Amino acid sequence: MANHKSALKRIRRNEAVRLRNRYQHKTTRNAIKKLRGEENKKDAEALLPSVVSMIDRLAKRNIIHSNKAANLKSKLAKHVAAL
C-alpha cells in the first residue's frame, strides 16, 4: 500500500486514465471495423474523416504508436478508394 498522499492520488488518477484510454481505444477499434465492413463508397467516404480523427487522437495521447496510426490510416484510405 502506498504511504504518501500523492501516491494514493496518483493510483486513483492512473485508474481513471486507464479506463478512459481503454474506452477510447475500444471505440476507435469498433469504428474501424464498421468502416471496413462498409459496402457503400459514399457512406465510407463520409465515415473516413471521423475515424482518422479518432486514430490521430489515440496516437497523440500515446495510446497507440504513431507508426501504427499511420499504417491504419493508410490501409483504411486504400480500402475506401477501392470501393
C-alpha positions as a LaTeX table, in Angstrom:
\begin{tabular}{lrrr}
\hline
Residue & $x$ (\AA) & $y$ (\AA) & $z$ (\AA) \\
\hline
Met1 & 0.00 & 0.00 & 0.00 \\
Ala2 & 1.18 & 3.50 & $-0.77$ \\
Asn3 & 2.49 & 5.60 & 2.08 \\
His4 & 2.23 & 9.09 & 0.63 \\
Lys5 & $-0.90$ & 11.08 & $-0.06$ \\
Ser6 & 0.35 & 11.97 & $-3.52$ \\
Ala7 & 0.95 & 8.28 & $-4.31$ \\
Leu8 & $-2.63$ & 7.43 & $-3.36$ \\
Lys9 & $-3.91$ & 10.24 & $-5.57$ \\
Arg10 & $-1.67$ & 9.02 & $-8.39$ \\
Ile11 & $-3.11$ & 5.49 & $-8.09$ \\
Arg12 & $-6.65$ & 6.87 & $-8.35$ \\
Arg13 & $-5.74$ & 9.05 & $-11.30$ \\
Asn14 & $-3.94$ & 6.23 & $-13.12$ \\
Glu15 & $-7.01$ & 4.03 & $-12.86$ \\
Ala16 & $-9.28$ & 6.76 & $-14.21$ \\
Val17 & $-6.91$ & 7.45 & $-17.11$ \\
Arg18 & $-6.55$ & 3.73 & $-17.84$ \\
Leu19 & $-10.31$ & 3.31 & $-18.08$ \\
Arg20 & $-10.63$ & 6.37 & $-20.33$ \\
Asn21 & $-7.86$ & 5.10 & $-22.61$ \\
Arg22 & $-9.48$ & 1.66 & $-22.83$ \\
Tyr23 & $-12.84$ & 3.20 & $-23.71$ \\
Gln24 & $-11.37$ & 5.44 & $-26.43$ \\
His25 & $-9.28$ & 2.60 & $-27.88$ \\
Lys26 & $-12.23$ & 0.22 & $-28.00$ \\
Thr27 & $-14.50$ & 2.86 & $-29.53$ \\
Thr28 & $-11.92$ & 3.53 & $-32.24$ \\
Arg29 & $-11.48$ & $-0.18$ & $-32.97$ \\
Asn30 & $-15.25$ & $-0.54$ & $-33.37$ \\
Ala31 & $-15.34$ & 2.45 & $-35.73$ \\
Ile32 & $-12.53$ & 0.91 & $-37.81$ \\
Lys33 & $-14.43$ & $-2.38$ & $-38.03$ \\
Lys34 & $-17.56$ & $-0.51$ & $-39.08$ \\
Leu35 & $-15.63$ & 1.33 & $-41.80$ \\
Arg36 & $-14.02$ & $-1.88$ & $-43.07$ \\
Gly37 & $-17.42$ & $-3.54$ & $-43.27$ \\
Glu38 & $-18.98$ & $-0.66$ & $-45.18$ \\
Glu39 & $-20.05$ & $-1.62$ & $-48.72$ \\
Asn40 & $-21.27$ & 1.78 & $-49.92$ \\
Lys41 & $-18.45$ & 4.07 & $-51.07$ \\
Lys42 & $-20.37$ & 7.27 & $-50.29$ \\
Asp43 & $-21.02$ & 6.19 & $-46.69$ \\
Ala44 & $-17.42$ & 5.03 & $-46.27$ \\
Glu45 & $-16.07$ & 8.36 & $-47.53$ \\
Ala46 & $-18.30$ & 10.17 & $-45.06$ \\
Leu47 & $-17.12$ & 7.96 & $-42.19$ \\
Leu48 & $-13.39$ & 8.07 & $-43.01$ \\
Pro49 & $-12.55$ & 11.57 & $-41.64$ \\
Ser50 & $-14.07$ & 10.85 & $-38.24$ \\
Val51 & $-12.23$ & 7.53 & $-37.96$ \\
Val52 & $-8.94$ & 9.15 & $-38.99$ \\
Ser53 & $-9.52$ & 11.83 & $-36.36$ \\
Met54 & $-10.07$ & 9.16 & $-33.70$ \\
Ile55 & $-6.87$ & 7.37 & $-34.73$ \\
Asp56 & $-4.90$ & 10.64 & $-34.64$ \\
Arg57 & $-6.23$ & 11.38 & $-31.16$ \\
Leu58 & $-5.07$ & 7.97 & $-29.90$ \\
Ala59 & $-1.62$ & 8.48 & $-31.40$ \\
Lys60 & $-1.32$ & 11.98 & $-29.95$ \\
Arg61 & $-2.05$ & 10.65 & $-26.47$ \\
Asn62 & 0.34 & 7.70 & $-26.89$ \\
Ile63 & $-2.43$ & 5.12 & $-26.59$ \\
Ile64 & $-1.20$ & 3.65 & $-29.87$ \\
His65 & 2.14 & 4.14 & $-31.59$ \\
Ser66 & 2.32 & 6.82 & $-34.26$ \\
Asn67 & 3.53 & 4.30 & $-36.87$ \\
Lys68 & 0.55 & 2.06 & $-36.15$ \\
Ala69 & $-1.73$ & 5.06 & $-36.59$ \\
Ala70 & $-0.12$ & 5.85 & $-39.95$ \\
Asn71 & $-0.48$ & 2.23 & $-41.09$ \\
Leu72 & $-4.14$ & 2.11 & $-40.06$ \\
Lys73 & $-4.94$ & 5.38 & $-41.83$ \\
Ser74 & $-3.15$ & 4.27 & $-44.98$ \\
Lys75 & $-4.93$ & 0.92 & $-45.13$ \\
Leu76 & $-8.32$ & 2.48 & $-44.46$ \\
Ala77 & $-7.78$ & 5.10 & $-47.18$ \\
Lys78 & $-6.81$ & 2.37 & $-49.66$ \\
His79 & $-9.87$ & 0.35 & $-48.65$ \\
Val80 & $-12.22$ & 3.30 & $-49.20$ \\
Ala81 & $-10.58$ & 4.17 & $-52.52$ \\
Ala82 & $-11.00$ & 0.58 & $-53.75$ \\
Leu83 & $-14.76$ & 0.51 & $-53.08$ \\
\hline
\end{tabular}
